[in-house]
Short mmCIF file of C-alpha atoms and ligand atoms in Angstrom, two decimals:
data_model
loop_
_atom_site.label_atom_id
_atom_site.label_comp_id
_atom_site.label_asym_id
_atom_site.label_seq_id
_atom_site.Cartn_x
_atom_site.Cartn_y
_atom_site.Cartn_z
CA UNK A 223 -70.09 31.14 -11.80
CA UNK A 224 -72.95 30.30 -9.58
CA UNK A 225 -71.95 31.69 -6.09
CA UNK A 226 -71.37 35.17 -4.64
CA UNK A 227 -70.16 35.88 -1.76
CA UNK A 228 -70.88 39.52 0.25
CA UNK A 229 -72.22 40.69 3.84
CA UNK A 230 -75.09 43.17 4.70
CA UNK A 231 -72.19 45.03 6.91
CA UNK A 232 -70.09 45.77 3.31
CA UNK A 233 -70.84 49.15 3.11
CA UNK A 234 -72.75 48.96 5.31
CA UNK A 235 -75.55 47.42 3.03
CA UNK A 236 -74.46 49.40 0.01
CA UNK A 237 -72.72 45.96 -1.95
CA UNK A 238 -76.04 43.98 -0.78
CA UNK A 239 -77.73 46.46 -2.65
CA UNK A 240 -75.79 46.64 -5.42
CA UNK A 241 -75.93 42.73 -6.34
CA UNK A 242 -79.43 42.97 -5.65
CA UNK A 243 -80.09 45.73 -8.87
CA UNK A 244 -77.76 43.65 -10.98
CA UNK A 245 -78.64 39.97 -9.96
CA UNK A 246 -82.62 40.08 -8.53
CA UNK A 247 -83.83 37.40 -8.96
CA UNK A 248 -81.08 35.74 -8.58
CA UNK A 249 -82.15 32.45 -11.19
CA UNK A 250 -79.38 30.22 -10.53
CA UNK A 251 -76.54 32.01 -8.15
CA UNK A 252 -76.52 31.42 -5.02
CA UNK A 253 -76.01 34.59 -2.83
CA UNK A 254 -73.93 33.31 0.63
CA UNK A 255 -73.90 35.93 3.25
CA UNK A 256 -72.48 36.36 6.79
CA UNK A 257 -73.07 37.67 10.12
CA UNK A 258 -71.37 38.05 13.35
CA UNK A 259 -70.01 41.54 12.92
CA UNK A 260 -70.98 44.93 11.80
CA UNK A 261 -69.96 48.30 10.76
CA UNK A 262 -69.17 51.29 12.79
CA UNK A 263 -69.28 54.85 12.56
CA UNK A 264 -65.63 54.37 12.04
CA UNK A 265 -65.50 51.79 9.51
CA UNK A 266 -64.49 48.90 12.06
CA UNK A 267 -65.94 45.52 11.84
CA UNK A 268 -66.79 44.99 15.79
CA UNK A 269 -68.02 41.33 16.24
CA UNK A 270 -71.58 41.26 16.99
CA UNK A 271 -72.59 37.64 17.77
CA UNK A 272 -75.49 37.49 19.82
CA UNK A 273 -78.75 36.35 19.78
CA UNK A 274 -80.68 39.20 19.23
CA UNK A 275 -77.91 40.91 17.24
CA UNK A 276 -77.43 37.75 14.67
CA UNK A 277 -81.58 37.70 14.10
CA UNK A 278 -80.83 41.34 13.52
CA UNK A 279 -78.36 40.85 10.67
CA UNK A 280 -80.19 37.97 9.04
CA UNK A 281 -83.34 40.46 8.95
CA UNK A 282 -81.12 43.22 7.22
CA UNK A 283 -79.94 40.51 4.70
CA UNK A 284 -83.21 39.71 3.78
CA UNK A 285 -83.91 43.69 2.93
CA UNK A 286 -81.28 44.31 1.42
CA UNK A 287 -80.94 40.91 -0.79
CA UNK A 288 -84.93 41.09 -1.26
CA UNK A 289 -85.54 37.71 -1.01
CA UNK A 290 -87.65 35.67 1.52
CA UNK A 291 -85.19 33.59 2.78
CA UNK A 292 -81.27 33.55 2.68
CA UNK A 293 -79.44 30.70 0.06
CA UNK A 294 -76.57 30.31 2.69
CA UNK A 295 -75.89 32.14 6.16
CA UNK A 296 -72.33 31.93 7.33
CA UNK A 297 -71.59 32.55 10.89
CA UNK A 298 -68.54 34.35 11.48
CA UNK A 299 -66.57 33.83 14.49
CA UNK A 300 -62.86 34.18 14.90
CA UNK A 301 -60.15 37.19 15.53
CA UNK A 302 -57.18 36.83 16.72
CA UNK A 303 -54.18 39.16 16.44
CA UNK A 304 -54.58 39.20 12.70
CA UNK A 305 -58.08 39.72 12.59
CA UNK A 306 -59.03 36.66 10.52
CA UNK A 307 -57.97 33.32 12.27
CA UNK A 308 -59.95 30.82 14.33
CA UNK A 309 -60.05 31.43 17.92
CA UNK A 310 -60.86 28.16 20.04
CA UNK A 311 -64.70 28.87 21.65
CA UNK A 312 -68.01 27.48 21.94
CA UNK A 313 -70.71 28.30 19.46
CA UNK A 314 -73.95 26.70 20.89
CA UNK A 315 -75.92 30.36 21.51
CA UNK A 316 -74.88 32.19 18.58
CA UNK A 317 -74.92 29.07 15.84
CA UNK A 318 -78.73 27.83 17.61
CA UNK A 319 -79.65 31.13 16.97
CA UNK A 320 -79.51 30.72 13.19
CA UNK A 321 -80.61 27.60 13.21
CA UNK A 322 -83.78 28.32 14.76
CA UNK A 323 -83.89 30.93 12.03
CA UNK A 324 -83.59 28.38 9.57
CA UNK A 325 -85.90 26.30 11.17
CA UNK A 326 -87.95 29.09 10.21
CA UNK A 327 -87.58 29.46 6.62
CA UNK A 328 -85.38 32.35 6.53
CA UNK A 329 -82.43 30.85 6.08
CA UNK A 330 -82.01 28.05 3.37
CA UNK A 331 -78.73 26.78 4.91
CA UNK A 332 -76.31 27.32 7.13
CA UNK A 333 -72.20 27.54 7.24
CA UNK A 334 -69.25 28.77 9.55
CA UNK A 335 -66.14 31.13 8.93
CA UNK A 336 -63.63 31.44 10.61
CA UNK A 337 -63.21 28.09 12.43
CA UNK A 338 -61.48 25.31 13.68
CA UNK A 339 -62.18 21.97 13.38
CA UNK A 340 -63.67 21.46 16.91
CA UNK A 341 -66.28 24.29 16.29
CA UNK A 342 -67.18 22.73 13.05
CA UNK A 343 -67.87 19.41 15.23
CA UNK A 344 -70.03 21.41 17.40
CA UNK A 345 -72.12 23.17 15.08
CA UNK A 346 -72.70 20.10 13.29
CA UNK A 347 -74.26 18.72 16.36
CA UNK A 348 -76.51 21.58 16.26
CA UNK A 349 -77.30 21.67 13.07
CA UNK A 350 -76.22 20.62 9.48
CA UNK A 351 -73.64 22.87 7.80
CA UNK A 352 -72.67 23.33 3.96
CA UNK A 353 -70.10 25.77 3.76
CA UNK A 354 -66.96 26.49 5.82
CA UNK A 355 -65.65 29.76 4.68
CA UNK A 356 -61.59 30.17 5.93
CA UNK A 357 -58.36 32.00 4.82
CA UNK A 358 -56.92 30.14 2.23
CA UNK A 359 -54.35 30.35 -0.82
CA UNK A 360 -51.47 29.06 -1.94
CA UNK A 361 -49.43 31.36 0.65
CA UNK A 362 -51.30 31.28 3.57
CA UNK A 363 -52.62 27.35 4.01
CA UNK A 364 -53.72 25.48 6.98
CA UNK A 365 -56.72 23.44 7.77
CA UNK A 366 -55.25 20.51 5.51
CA UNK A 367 -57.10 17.85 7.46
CA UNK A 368 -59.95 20.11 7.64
CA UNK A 369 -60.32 20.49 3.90
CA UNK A 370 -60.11 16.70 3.88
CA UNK A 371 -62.88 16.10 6.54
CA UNK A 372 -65.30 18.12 4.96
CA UNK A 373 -64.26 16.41 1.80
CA UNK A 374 -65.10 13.18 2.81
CA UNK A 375 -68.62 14.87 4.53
CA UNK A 376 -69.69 16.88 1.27
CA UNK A 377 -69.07 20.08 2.48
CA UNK A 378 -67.77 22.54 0.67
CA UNK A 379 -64.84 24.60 2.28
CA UNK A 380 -64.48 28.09 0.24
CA UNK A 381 -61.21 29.89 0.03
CA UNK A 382 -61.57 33.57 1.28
CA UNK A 383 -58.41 36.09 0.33
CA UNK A 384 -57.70 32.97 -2.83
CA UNK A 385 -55.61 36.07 -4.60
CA UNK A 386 -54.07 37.33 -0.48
CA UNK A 387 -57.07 39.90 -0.09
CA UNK A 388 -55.12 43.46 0.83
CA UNK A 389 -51.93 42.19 -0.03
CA UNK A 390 -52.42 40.69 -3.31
CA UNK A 391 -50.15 37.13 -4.05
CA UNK A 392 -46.65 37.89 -5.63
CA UNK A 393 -44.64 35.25 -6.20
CA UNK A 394 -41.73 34.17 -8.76
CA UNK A 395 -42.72 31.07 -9.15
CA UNK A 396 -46.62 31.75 -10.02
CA UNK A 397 -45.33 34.51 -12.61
CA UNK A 398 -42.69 32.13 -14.28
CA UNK A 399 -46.20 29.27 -14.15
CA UNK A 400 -48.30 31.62 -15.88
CA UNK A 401 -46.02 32.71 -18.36
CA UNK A 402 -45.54 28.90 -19.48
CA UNK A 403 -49.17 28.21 -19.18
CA UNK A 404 -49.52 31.97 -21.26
CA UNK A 405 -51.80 32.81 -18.61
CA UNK A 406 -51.90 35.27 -15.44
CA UNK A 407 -50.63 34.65 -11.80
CA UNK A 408 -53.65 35.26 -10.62
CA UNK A 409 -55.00 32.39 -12.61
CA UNK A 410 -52.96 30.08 -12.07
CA UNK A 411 -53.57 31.31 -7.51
CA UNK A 412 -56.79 30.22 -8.13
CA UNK A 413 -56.38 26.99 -10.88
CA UNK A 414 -54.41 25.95 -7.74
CA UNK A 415 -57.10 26.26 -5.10
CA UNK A 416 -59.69 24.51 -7.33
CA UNK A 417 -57.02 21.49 -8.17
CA UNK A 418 -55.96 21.23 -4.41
CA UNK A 419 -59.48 19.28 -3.12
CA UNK A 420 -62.77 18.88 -5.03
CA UNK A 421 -64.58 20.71 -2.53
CA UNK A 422 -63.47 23.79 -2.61
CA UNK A 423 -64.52 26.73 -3.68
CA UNK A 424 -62.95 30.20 -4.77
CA UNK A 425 -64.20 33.37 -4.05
CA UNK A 426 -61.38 36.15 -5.97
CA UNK A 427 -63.07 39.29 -5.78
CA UNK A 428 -62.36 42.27 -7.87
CA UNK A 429 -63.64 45.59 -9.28
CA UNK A 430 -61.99 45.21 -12.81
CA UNK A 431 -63.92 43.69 -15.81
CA UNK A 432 -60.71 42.67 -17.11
CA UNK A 433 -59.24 40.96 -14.00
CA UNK A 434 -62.75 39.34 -13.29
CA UNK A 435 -62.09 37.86 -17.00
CA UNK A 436 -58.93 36.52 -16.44
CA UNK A 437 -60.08 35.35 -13.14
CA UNK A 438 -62.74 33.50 -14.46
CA UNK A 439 -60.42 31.60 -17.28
CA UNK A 440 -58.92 30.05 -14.66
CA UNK A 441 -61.58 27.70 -14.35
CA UNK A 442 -60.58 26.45 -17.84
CA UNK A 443 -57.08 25.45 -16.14
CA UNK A 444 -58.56 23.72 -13.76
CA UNK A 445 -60.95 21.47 -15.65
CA UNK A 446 -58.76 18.94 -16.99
CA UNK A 447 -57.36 17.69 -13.73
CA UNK A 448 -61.25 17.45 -12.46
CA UNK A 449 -61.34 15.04 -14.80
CA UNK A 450 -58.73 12.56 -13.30
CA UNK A 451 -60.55 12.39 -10.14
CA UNK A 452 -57.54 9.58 -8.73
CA UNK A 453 -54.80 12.25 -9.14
CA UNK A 454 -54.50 14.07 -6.13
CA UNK A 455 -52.33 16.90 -4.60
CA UNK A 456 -51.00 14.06 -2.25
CA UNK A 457 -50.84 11.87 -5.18
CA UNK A 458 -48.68 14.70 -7.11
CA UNK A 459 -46.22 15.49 -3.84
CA UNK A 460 -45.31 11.15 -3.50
CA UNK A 461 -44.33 11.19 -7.42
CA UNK A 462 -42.43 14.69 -7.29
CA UNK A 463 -39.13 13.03 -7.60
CA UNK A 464 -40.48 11.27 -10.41
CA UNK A 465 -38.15 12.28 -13.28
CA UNK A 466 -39.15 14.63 -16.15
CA UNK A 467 -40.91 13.49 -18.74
CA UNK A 468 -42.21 10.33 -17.15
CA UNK A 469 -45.89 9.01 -17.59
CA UNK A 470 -46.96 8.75 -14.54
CA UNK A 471 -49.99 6.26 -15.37
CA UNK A 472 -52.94 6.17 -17.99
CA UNK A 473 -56.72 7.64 -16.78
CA UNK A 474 -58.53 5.07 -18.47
CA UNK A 475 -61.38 6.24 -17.73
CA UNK A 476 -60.97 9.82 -20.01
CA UNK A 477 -58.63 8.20 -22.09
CA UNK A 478 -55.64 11.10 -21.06
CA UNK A 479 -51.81 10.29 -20.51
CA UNK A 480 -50.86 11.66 -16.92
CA UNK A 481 -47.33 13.50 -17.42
CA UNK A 482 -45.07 14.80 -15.27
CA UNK A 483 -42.58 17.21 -15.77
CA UNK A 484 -40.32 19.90 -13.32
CA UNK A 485 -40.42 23.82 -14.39
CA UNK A 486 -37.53 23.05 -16.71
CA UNK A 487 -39.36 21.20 -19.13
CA UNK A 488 -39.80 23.08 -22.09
CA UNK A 489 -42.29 21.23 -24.63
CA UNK A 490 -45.18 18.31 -24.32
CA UNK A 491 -41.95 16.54 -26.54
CA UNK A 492 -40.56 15.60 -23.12
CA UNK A 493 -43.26 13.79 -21.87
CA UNK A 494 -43.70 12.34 -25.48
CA UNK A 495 -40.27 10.13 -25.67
CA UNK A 496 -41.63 7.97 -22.96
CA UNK A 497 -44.91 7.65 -25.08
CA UNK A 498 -43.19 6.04 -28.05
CA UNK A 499 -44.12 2.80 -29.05
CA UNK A 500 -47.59 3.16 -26.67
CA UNK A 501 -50.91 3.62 -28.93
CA UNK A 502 -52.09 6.77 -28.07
CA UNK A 503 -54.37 7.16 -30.45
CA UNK A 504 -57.62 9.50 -29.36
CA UNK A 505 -56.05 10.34 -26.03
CA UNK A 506 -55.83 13.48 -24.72
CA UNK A 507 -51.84 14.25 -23.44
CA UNK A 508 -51.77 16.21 -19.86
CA UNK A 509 -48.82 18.22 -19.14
CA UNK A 510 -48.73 18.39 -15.46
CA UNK A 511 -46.27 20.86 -14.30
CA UNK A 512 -45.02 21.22 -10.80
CA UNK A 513 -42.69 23.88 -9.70
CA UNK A 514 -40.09 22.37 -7.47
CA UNK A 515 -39.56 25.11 -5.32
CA UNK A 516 -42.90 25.70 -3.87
CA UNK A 517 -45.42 22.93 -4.36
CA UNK A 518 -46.48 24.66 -7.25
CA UNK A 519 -48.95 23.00 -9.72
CA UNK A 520 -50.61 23.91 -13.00
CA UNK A 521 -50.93 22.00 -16.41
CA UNK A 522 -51.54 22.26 -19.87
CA UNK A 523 -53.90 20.14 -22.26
CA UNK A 524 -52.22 19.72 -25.59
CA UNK A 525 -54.75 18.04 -27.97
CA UNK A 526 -51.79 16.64 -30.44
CA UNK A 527 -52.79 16.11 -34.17
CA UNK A 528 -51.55 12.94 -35.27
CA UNK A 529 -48.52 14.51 -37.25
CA UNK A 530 -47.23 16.17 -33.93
CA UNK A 531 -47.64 12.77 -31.94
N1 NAP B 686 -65.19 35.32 5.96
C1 NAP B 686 -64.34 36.30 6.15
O1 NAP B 686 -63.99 36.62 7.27
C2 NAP B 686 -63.76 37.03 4.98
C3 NAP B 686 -62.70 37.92 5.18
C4 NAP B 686 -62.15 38.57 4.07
C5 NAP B 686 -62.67 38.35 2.81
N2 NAP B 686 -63.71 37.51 2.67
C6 NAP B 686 -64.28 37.27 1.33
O2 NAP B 686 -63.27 36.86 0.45
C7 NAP B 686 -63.59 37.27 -0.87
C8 NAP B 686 -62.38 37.85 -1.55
O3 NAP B 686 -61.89 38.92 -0.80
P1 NAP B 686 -60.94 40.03 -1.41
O4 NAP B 686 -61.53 40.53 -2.69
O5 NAP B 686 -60.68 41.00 -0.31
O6 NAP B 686 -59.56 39.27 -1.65
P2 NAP B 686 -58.89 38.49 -2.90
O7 NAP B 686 -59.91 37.99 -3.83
O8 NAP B 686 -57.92 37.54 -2.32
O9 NAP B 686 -58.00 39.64 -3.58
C9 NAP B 686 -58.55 40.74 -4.18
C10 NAP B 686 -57.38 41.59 -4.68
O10 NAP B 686 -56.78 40.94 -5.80
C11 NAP B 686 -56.80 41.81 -6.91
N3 NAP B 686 -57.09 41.03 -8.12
C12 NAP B 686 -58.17 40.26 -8.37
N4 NAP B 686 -58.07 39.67 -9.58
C13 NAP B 686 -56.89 40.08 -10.11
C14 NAP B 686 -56.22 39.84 -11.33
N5 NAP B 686 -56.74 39.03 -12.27
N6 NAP B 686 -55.03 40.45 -11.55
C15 NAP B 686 -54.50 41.27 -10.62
N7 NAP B 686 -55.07 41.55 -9.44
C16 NAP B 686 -56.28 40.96 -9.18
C17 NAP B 686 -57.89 42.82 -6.62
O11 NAP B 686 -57.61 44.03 -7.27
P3 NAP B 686 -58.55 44.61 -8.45
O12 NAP B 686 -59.79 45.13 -7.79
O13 NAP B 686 -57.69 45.65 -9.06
O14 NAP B 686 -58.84 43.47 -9.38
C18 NAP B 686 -57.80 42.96 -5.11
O15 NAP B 686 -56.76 43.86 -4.77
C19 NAP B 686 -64.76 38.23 -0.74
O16 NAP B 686 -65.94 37.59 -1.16
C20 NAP B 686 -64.83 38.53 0.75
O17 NAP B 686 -66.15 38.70 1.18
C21 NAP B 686 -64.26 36.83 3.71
#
């Protein structure tokens, strides 16, 4: 874990603070802030996007995070009915203003929240960008050719509310997922974000040790499917009607068996039968389960001793 995400206006100031006494001097984590709104006397988050009021926020970061200059500035824009949703609207004052802070060593680099794609394209005449910061899960998706653009560009696009933020995820089919993967829900929310495009990033946040454990392990889910760089989401949705049990291809290059199996397979011994006869000697077997009801995805490494294969 390399990358926390907070705003001076938390609080207001107070969670700066706080990761400031646990993480100064921050060796290797980057620390990604925002601006564009504050916090009121009444606990509201009014937008506050100017000029003067933006150079004013990047100044409080830098007192509250003690550092010299900011790892990555978001600009928040946005609102909507919800609160949290792009609203169409031209950035050049507000984004120029950071830039010209960058420009001037406070900020390290620069990224957007809350946007569409044609505000990306703007700021990027502006300036370059490395972040966009959006609401994203596995209930609440959009910006799918977004995600891909910025793909394609090296940006990363990071997942805010990955777990549903207020109203944490519940779902059937991520509890019946984790309890065949012997993992959590929440897990397996966030194994999905980190599969879904290798750009993305996941911010869960928490204020249990536990749940910031279990949180964590997800990353272990994820990892073997990072591997197989050629096996996309898109690449999973084509083969869905693919029946159980059927090896989908070889990854030569890691030496793993790509399986595929619905939620009613029960053991790695379906996606073995279709294995018999192939040398599989040294390879790694992925179970790659997708839940037909919801676009589901998680998977399982079995490592099989010879005996078992
Ligand atoms: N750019 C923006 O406009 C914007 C807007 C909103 C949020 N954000 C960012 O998004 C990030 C995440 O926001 P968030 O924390 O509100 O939402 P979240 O990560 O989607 O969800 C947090 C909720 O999930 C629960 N949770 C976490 N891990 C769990 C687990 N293993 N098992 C059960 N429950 C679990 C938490 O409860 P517990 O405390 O009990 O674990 C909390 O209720 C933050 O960094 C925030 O700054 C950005």
């Amino acid at each position: 874990m390399n990358h926390i995400d907070t705003a001076d206006f938390y609080g207001p100031h107070v969670v700066n603070e706080i990761i400031r006494e646990a993480l100064a001097p921050y060796d290797g984590v980057n620390i990604v802030t925002k601006v564009g709104s504050v916090r009121d006397e009444n606990g509201n988050w009014p937008h506050a996007r100017s000029p003067r009021e933006l150079r004013e926020q990047v100044e409080s970061n830098l007192k509250t995070l003690g550092v010299e200059a900011l790892d990555v500035v978001n600009l928040r824009l946005g609102g909507g009915p919800d609160g949290h949703s792009p609203v169409a609207g031209s950035l050049p004052e507000s984004f120029g203003a950071l830039a010209e802070l960058r420009k001037q060593g406070k900020i390290k680099h620069l990224g957007l929240s809350v946007v569409n794609a044609d505000q990306v394209a703007e700021a990027q005449t502006i300036a370059p960008i490395v972040t966009v910061q959006n609401w994203y899960n596995v209930a609440h998706r959009g910006h799918e050719d977004l995600i891909a653009e910025l793909s394609g560009k090296g940006v990363a696009y990071t997942a805010f509310w990955p777990l549903g933020g207020f109203n944490p995820l519940q779902s059937s089919t991520l509890d019946a997922v984790a309890a065949r993967l012997d993992t959590t829900p929440k897990a397996i929310a966030i194994a999905w974000l980190l599969h879904r495009s290798p750009n993305m990033i996941v911010i869960p946040g928490t204020s249990k040790v536990a749940h910031l454990r279990e949180n964590l392990a997800a990353a272990d889910l994820g990892s073997p499917l990072m591997l197989s760089p050629s096996w996309t989401a898109s690449r999973y949705d084509k083969d869905r009607q693919t029946p159980r049990g059927s090896v989908l291809g070889m990854c030569t290059q890691y030496s793993e068996y790509i399986g595929l199996c619905n939620e009613s397979a029960s053991s790695s011994a379906d996606l073995l039968s279709p294995l018999k006869g192939a040398d599989t000697t040294g390879s790694r077997i992925v179970t790659v389960c997708i839940g037909t009801g919801d676009d589901m995805l998680a998977h399982r490494v079995d490592t099989l001793s010879a005996e078992s294969r």
